[in-house]
Coordinates of C-alpha atoms in Angstrom, one line a residue:
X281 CA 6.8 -20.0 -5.8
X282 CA 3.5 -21.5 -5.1
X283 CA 1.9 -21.1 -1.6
X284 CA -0.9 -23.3 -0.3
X285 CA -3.5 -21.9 -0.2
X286 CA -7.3 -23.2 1.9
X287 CA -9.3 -19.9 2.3
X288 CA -10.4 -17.1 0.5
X289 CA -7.8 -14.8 3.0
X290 CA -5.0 -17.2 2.1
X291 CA -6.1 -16.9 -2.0
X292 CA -5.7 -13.1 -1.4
X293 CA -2.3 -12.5 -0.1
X294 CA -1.4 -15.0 -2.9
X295 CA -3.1 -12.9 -5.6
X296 CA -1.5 -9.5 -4.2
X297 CA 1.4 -10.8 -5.1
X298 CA 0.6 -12.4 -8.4
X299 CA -0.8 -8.8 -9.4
X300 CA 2.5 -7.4 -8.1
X301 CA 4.6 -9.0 -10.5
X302 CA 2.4 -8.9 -13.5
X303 CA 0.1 -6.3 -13.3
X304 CA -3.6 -6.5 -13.3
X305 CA -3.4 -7.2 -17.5
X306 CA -0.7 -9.4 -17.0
X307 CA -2.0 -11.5 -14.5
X308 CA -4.0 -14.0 -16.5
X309 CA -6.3 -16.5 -14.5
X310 CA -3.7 -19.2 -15.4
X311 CA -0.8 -17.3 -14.0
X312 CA -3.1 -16.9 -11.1
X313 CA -3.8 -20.2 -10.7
X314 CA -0.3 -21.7 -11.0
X315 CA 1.0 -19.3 -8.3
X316 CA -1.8 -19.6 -6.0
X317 CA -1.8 -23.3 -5.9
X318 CA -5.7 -23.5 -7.0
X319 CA -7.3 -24.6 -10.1
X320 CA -9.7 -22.3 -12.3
X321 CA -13.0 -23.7 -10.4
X322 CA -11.3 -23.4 -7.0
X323 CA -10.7 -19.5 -8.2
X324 CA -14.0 -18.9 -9.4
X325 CA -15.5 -21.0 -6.0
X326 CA -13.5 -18.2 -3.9
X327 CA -14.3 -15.4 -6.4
X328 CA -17.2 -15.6 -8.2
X329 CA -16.6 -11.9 -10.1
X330 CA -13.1 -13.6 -11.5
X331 CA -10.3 -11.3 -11.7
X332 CA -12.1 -8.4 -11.3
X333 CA -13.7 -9.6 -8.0
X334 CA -10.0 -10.9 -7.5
X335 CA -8.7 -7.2 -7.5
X336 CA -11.1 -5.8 -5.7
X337 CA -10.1 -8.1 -3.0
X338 CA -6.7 -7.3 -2.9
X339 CA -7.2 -3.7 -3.1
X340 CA -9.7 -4.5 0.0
X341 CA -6.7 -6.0 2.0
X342 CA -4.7 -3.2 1.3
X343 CA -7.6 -0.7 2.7
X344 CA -7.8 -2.8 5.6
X345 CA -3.8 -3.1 6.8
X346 CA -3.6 0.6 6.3
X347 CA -6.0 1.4 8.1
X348 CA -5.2 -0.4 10.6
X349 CA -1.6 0.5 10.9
X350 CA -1.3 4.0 9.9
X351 CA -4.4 6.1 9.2
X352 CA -6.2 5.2 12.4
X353 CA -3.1 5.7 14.7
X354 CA -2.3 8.8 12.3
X355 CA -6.1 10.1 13.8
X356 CA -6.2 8.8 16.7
X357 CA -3.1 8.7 18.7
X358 CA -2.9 11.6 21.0
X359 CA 1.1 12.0 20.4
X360 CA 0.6 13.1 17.1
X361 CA 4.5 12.5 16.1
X362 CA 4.7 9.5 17.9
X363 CA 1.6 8.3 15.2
X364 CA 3.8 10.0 12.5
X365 CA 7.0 8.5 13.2
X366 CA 5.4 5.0 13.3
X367 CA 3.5 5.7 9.9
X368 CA 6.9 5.9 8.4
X369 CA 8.2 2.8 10.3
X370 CA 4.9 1.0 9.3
X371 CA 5.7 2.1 5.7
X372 CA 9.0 0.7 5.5
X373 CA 7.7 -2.4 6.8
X374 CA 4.8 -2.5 4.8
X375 CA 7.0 -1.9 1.2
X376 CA 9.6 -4.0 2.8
X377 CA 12.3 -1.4 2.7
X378 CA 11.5 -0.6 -1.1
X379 CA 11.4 -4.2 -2.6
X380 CA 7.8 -4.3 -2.8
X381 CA 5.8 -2.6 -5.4
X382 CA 2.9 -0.1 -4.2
X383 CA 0.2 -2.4 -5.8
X384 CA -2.3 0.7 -5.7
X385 CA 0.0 3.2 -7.1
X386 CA 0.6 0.2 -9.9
X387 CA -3.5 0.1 -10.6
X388 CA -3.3 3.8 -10.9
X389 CA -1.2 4.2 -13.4
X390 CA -2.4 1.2 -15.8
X391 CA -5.3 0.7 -17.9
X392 CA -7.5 -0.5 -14.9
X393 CA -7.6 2.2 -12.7
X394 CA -10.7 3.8 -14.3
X395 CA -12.0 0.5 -12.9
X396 CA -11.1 0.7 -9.4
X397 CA -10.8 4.6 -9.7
X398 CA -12.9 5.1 -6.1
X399 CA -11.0 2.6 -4.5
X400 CA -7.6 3.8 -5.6
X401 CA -8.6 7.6 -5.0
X402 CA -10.0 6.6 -1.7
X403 CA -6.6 4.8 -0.7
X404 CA -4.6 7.8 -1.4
X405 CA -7.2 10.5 -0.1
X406 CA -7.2 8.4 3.2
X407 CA -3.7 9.0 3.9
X408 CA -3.4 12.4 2.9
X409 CA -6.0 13.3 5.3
X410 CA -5.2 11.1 8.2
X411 CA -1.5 13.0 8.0
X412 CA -2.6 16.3 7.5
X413 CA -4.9 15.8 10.3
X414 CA -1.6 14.1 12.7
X415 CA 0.0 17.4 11.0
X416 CA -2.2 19.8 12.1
X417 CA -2.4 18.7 16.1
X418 CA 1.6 18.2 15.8
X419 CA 1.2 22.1 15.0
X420 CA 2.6 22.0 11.6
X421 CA 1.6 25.2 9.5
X422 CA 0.5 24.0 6.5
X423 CA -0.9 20.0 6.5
X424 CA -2.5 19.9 4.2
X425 CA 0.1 20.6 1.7
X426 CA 2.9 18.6 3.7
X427 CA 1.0 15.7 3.9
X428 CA 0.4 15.6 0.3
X429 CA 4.1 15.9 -0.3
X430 CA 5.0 12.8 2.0
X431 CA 2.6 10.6 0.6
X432 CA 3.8 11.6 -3.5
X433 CA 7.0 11.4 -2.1
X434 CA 6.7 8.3 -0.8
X435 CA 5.4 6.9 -3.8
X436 CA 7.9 8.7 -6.0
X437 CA 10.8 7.1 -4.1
X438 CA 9.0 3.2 -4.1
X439 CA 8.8 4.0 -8.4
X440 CA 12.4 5.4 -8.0
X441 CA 13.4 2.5 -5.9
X442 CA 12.4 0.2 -8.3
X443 CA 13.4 1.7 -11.2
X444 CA 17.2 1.9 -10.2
X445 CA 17.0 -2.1 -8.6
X446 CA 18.4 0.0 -5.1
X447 CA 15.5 -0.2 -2.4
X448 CA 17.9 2.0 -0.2
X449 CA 16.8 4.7 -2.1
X450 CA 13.3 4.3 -0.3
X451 CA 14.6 3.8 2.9
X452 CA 16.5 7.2 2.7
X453 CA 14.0 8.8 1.4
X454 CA 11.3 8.1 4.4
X455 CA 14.5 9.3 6.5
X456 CA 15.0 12.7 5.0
X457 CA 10.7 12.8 4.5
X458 CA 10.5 12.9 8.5
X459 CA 13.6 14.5 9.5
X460 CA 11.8 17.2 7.4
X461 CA 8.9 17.6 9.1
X462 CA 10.9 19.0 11.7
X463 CA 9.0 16.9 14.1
X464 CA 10.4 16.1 18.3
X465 CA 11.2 12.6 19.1
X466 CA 8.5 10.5 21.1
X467 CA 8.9 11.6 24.7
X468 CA 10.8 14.9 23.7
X469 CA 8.7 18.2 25.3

């Protein structure tokens, strides 16, 4: 489905999902352009770096709407559960329930992640320590190695998710992740 597309923002949530479907190999510039709407020069007007510069944008976007939605409230919310408990609703949301593809865990596994190897670390890294840190002042014992399981975990059940065509398998999995960190309800004391 082509989208309409005017600004450089609007090009990026277009692209995310080109590179979704077909991967960062797969997704040549004229795939791009016929599901973006814009022609080669329009592509290279917006991104002067091509596909690479095209990538790095995306994986930008991503960095931003996670930060936004869960590693800042994972660090800075004083109910620390009430910040962990919305990191898994914002999750679901974000991966729409399990039908859409984790386009950073896709760039780590391919042949371009030595490429954007800081970027993709950085993603990962940023979660892990935002929830150990939500962790830690929630009083769990070990954070550090909790939070790392959540956030494989999570990533294990989008690749799962897909791999079996059932997205419920991600949903249930983000249920049993935080009805295992053995964490109260908002407003319970």
């Amino acid at each position: 489905m082509v989208r309409t597309v005017n600004e450089r923002a609007d090009a990026v949530a277009a692209l995310a999902e080109v590179f979704r479907e077909y991967g960062y190999e797969g997704a040549s510039l004229s795939v791009i352009a016929a599901r973006t709407g814009l022609g080669k020069g329009s592509l290279y007007h917006f991104f002067p770096g091509g596909k690479e510069e095209m990538a790095g944008a995306v994986l930008a976007e991503i960095d931003g709407w996670f930060e936004r939605a869960v590693y800042a409230p994972l660090r800075e919310e004083a109910d620390a559960p009430a910040a962990i408990g919305r990191m898994f609703r914002e999750t679901d949301a974000y991966f729409r329930s399990g039908r859409r593809v984790c386009l950073v865990g896709a760039f780590a596994l391919g042949e371009v992640r030595d490429r954007f190897a800081a970027r993709i670390g950085g993603y990962f890294a940023a979660w892990r320590d935002a929830l150990a840190g939500a962790l830690r002042r929630a009083g769990h014992g070990e954070p550090e190695a909790e939070a790392e399981h959540v956030v494989s975990a999570i990533q294990g059940a989008l690749v799962l998710a897909r791999a079996v065509d059932d997205p419920a398998v991600f949903v249930r999995a983000l249920r049993r992740l935080e009805a295992g960190l053995g964490l109260p309800a908002p407003g319970d004391a």
